[in-house]
């Protein structure tokens, strides 16, 4: 699934674009100011960034310029500023395209598709990462990040979350989880799975947008995405 970052301080507009993009099967993150948007763009891998110019904390042009120092992620500037100078500066700072508010959502989607086609595999997200909502599992680094913050997990908690994430939308029985995480010859009871699910939920709860781990009564657990 291709990942898009929206950096836009108009929350209603950002949420509207998010809904439309998710309907088109994109994985979407949102930041509402330039500072957090820049940090997220640099720390994570996206297929495309939608960037407003008039942002609090750090303006969009500066965000664009600093992203371009280290990354080639395609950037579409979204702004109410319609004069030629701003368009030229935005493109000179490294943006790939420019669309003026108010715009037709179908035009924005078409521009996104065009950029995706042009860049093709050059902007694919590494397969050693799993992205679900605002959570990233980096399998090479054995790290879990949520809202750009590292989550402090034990090895067992990490293994449990990774198993659920790799099998997202598939219900795993407690016995399956037990054998994969604790080993086939383990002598521990299946209720240890419930205990560690509770540990995970307690650590995820302050950050997660939606409840990540669901209980399927009488069966086991599932991560929906």
Coordinates of C-alpha atoms in Angstrom, one line a residue:
X1 CA 0.0 0.0 0.0
X2 CA 1.4 3.4 -1.0
X3 CA 1.9 5.9 1.8
X4 CA 1.0 9.6 1.7
X5 CA 1.8 12.3 4.3
X6 CA -0.5 15.4 4.5
X7 CA 1.0 18.5 6.1
X8 CA -1.9 20.9 6.3
X9 CA -3.1 23.1 9.2
X10 CA -6.7 23.3 8.1
X11 CA -7.9 20.3 9.9
X12 CA -11.3 19.9 8.1
X13 CA -9.5 20.0 4.7
X14 CA -6.8 17.6 5.9
X15 CA -9.4 15.1 7.1
X16 CA -11.4 15.4 3.9
X17 CA -8.4 14.7 1.8
X18 CA -7.5 11.8 4.1
X19 CA -10.9 10.2 3.6
X20 CA -10.7 10.5 -0.2
X21 CA -7.2 9.0 -0.3
X22 CA -8.1 6.1 2.0
X23 CA -11.1 5.4 -0.3
X24 CA -8.5 5.2 -3.1
X25 CA -6.6 2.6 -0.9
X26 CA -3.7 4.9 0.2
X27 CA -2.2 4.7 3.7
X28 CA -2.4 8.3 5.0
X29 CA -0.8 10.2 7.9
X30 CA -1.5 13.9 8.8
X31 CA 0.5 16.5 10.6
X32 CA -0.9 20.0 11.3
X33 CA 2.2 22.1 11.5
X34 CA 5.5 22.4 9.6
X35 CA 7.8 21.3 12.4
X36 CA 6.1 18.0 13.0
X37 CA 5.5 17.5 9.3
X38 CA 9.2 17.9 8.5
X39 CA 10.2 15.6 11.3
X40 CA 7.8 12.9 10.1
X41 CA 8.8 13.3 6.5
X42 CA 12.5 12.9 7.4
X43 CA 12.0 10.0 9.8
X44 CA 9.6 7.9 7.8
X45 CA 9.3 6.8 4.2
X46 CA 6.4 8.0 2.1
X47 CA 5.5 7.7 -1.6
X48 CA 4.2 11.3 -1.7
X49 CA 3.8 14.4 0.5
X50 CA 1.0 16.9 0.2
X51 CA 2.3 20.1 1.6
X52 CA 0.6 23.4 2.5
X53 CA 2.7 26.6 2.3
X54 CA 1.2 28.6 5.1
X55 CA 2.0 26.4 8.1
X56 CA 2.5 27.2 11.8
X57 CA 6.0 26.7 13.3
X58 CA 7.9 26.1 10.0
X59 CA 6.5 27.4 6.7
X60 CA 5.9 25.0 3.8
X61 CA 8.8 26.3 1.6
X62 CA 11.3 25.7 4.4
X63 CA 9.8 22.2 4.9
X64 CA 10.1 21.5 1.2
X65 CA 13.7 22.8 1.0
X66 CA 14.9 20.7 4.0
X67 CA 13.2 17.5 2.8
X68 CA 15.0 18.0 -0.5
X69 CA 18.4 18.0 1.2
X70 CA 18.2 14.3 1.9
X71 CA 15.1 12.8 0.2
X72 CA 13.5 12.6 -3.3
X73 CA 10.0 12.0 -2.0
X74 CA 7.5 13.6 -4.5
X75 CA 5.9 16.8 -3.1
X76 CA 2.7 18.4 -4.2
X77 CA 2.2 21.9 -2.8
X78 CA -1.4 22.7 -1.7
X79 CA -2.0 26.4 -1.0
X80 CA -4.4 29.3 -1.4
X81 CA -1.5 31.5 -2.8
X82 CA -2.2 31.8 -6.5
X83 CA 0.5 34.2 -7.7
X84 CA 3.2 33.1 -10.1
X85 CA 6.1 34.0 -7.8
X86 CA 5.0 31.5 -5.1
X87 CA 4.5 28.8 -7.7
X88 CA 8.0 29.4 -9.1
X89 CA 9.6 29.5 -5.7
X90 CA 7.8 26.3 -4.6
X91 CA 8.9 24.4 -7.7
X92 CA 12.5 25.8 -7.4
X93 CA 12.6 24.6 -3.8
X94 CA 12.0 21.1 -5.0
X95 CA 8.2 20.6 -5.3
X96 CA 7.0 18.3 -8.1
X97 CA 3.6 19.9 -8.6
X98 CA 1.4 22.8 -7.3
X99 CA -2.4 22.9 -6.8
X100 CA -4.4 26.0 -5.7
X101 CA -7.2 26.0 -3.1
X102 CA -10.1 25.5 -3.6
X103 CA -9.5 22.6 -5.9
X104 CA -11.5 19.6 -7.3
X105 CA -10.6 16.5 -5.4
X106 CA -10.6 14.5 -8.6
X107 CA -7.9 16.8 -10.0
X108 CA -5.8 16.3 -7.0
X109 CA -6.2 12.5 -7.2
X110 CA -5.3 12.6 -10.9
X111 CA -2.1 14.6 -10.2
X112 CA -1.2 12.1 -7.5
X113 CA -1.7 9.2 -9.9
X114 CA 0.4 10.9 -12.5
X115 CA 3.3 11.5 -10.1
X116 CA 3.1 7.9 -8.9
X117 CA 3.3 6.7 -12.5
X118 CA 6.3 8.9 -13.2
X119 CA 8.3 7.8 -10.2
X120 CA 7.2 4.2 -10.2
X121 CA 9.3 1.9 -8.1
X122 CA 11.7 4.7 -7.2
X123 CA 9.4 5.8 -4.4
X124 CA 8.3 2.5 -3.0
X125 CA 8.3 2.1 0.8
X126 CA 10.8 -0.5 2.0
X127 CA 9.3 -3.9 2.4
X128 CA 11.1 -4.3 5.8
X129 CA 8.6 -1.9 7.3
X130 CA 4.9 -2.5 8.2
X131 CA 2.7 0.6 8.4
X132 CA -0.7 0.5 10.0
X133 CA -2.4 3.8 10.7
X134 CA 0.1 5.9 12.7
X135 CA 2.2 2.9 13.6
X136 CA 5.4 1.7 11.9
X137 CA 7.2 -1.5 12.6
X138 CA 10.8 -1.5 11.4
X139 CA 11.9 -5.1 11.1
X140 CA 15.5 -4.4 10.4
X141 CA 15.9 -2.1 13.4
X142 CA 13.5 -4.1 15.7
X143 CA 11.8 -0.8 16.4
X144 CA 8.1 0.2 16.7
X145 CA 7.3 3.9 16.1
X146 CA 3.9 5.4 16.7
X147 CA 3.3 9.1 15.9
X148 CA 7.1 9.3 15.3
X149 CA 7.9 8.2 18.8
X150 CA 9.7 5.0 19.6
X151 CA 7.6 2.5 21.6
X152 CA 9.5 0.8 24.4
X153 CA 8.6 -2.9 24.0
X154 CA 10.0 -6.1 25.4
X155 CA 11.1 -8.8 22.9
X156 CA 8.0 -10.8 23.6
X157 CA 5.7 -7.7 23.2
X158 CA 7.5 -6.9 19.9
X159 CA 7.2 -10.4 18.6
X160 CA 3.5 -10.5 19.5
X161 CA 2.8 -7.2 17.8
X162 CA 4.8 -8.2 14.7
X163 CA 2.9 -11.5 14.4
X164 CA -0.5 -9.7 14.5
X165 CA 0.6 -7.0 12.1
X166 CA 2.0 -9.4 9.6
X167 CA -1.3 -11.2 9.7
X168 CA -3.5 -8.1 9.7
X169 CA -7.2 -8.6 9.1
X170 CA -6.8 -12.4 9.9
X171 CA -8.0 -13.6 13.3
X172 CA -5.3 -15.6 15.1
X173 CA -6.3 -18.1 17.7
X174 CA -4.6 -18.0 21.1
X175 CA -3.0 -21.4 20.4
X176 CA -1.5 -20.1 17.1
X177 CA -0.1 -17.0 18.8
X178 CA 1.3 -19.1 21.7
X179 CA 3.2 -21.5 19.3
X180 CA 4.6 -18.7 17.2
X181 CA 5.7 -16.3 20.0
X182 CA 6.5 -18.7 22.8
X183 CA 7.4 -21.8 20.8
X184 CA 5.8 -25.1 19.9
X185 CA 7.1 -26.9 22.9
X186 CA 6.1 -24.2 25.5
X187 CA 4.5 -25.3 28.7
X188 CA 2.9 -22.0 29.5
X189 CA -0.9 -21.6 29.5
X190 CA -2.7 -19.8 26.7
X191 CA -3.9 -17.1 29.1
X192 CA -0.3 -15.7 28.9
X193 CA -1.4 -14.4 25.5
X194 CA -4.2 -12.4 27.1
X195 CA -1.7 -11.0 29.6
X196 CA 0.7 -9.8 26.9
X197 CA -2.1 -8.4 24.8
X198 CA -3.1 -6.3 27.8
X199 CA 0.5 -5.1 28.2
X200 CA 0.6 -4.1 24.5
X201 CA -2.7 -2.3 24.6
X202 CA -1.6 -0.3 27.6
X203 CA 1.5 0.9 25.8
X204 CA -0.4 1.6 22.5
X205 CA -3.4 3.3 24.0
X206 CA -1.9 6.8 24.6
X207 CA -1.0 7.1 20.9
X208 CA -3.3 5.0 18.7
X209 CA -5.8 6.7 16.5
X210 CA -8.1 3.7 16.4
X211 CA -8.1 0.6 18.6
X212 CA -5.4 -1.5 17.0
X213 CA -5.8 -4.9 18.5
X214 CA -9.4 -6.3 18.6
X215 CA -10.6 -9.3 20.6
X216 CA -12.6 -11.9 18.8
X217 CA -14.5 -13.5 21.7
X218 CA -13.9 -17.1 22.1
X219 CA -11.3 -17.2 19.3
X220 CA -8.3 -14.9 19.7
X221 CA -7.1 -11.5 18.4
X222 CA -6.8 -9.5 15.2
X223 CA -5.2 -6.3 13.9
X224 CA -7.6 -4.4 11.5
X225 CA -6.1 -2.2 8.8

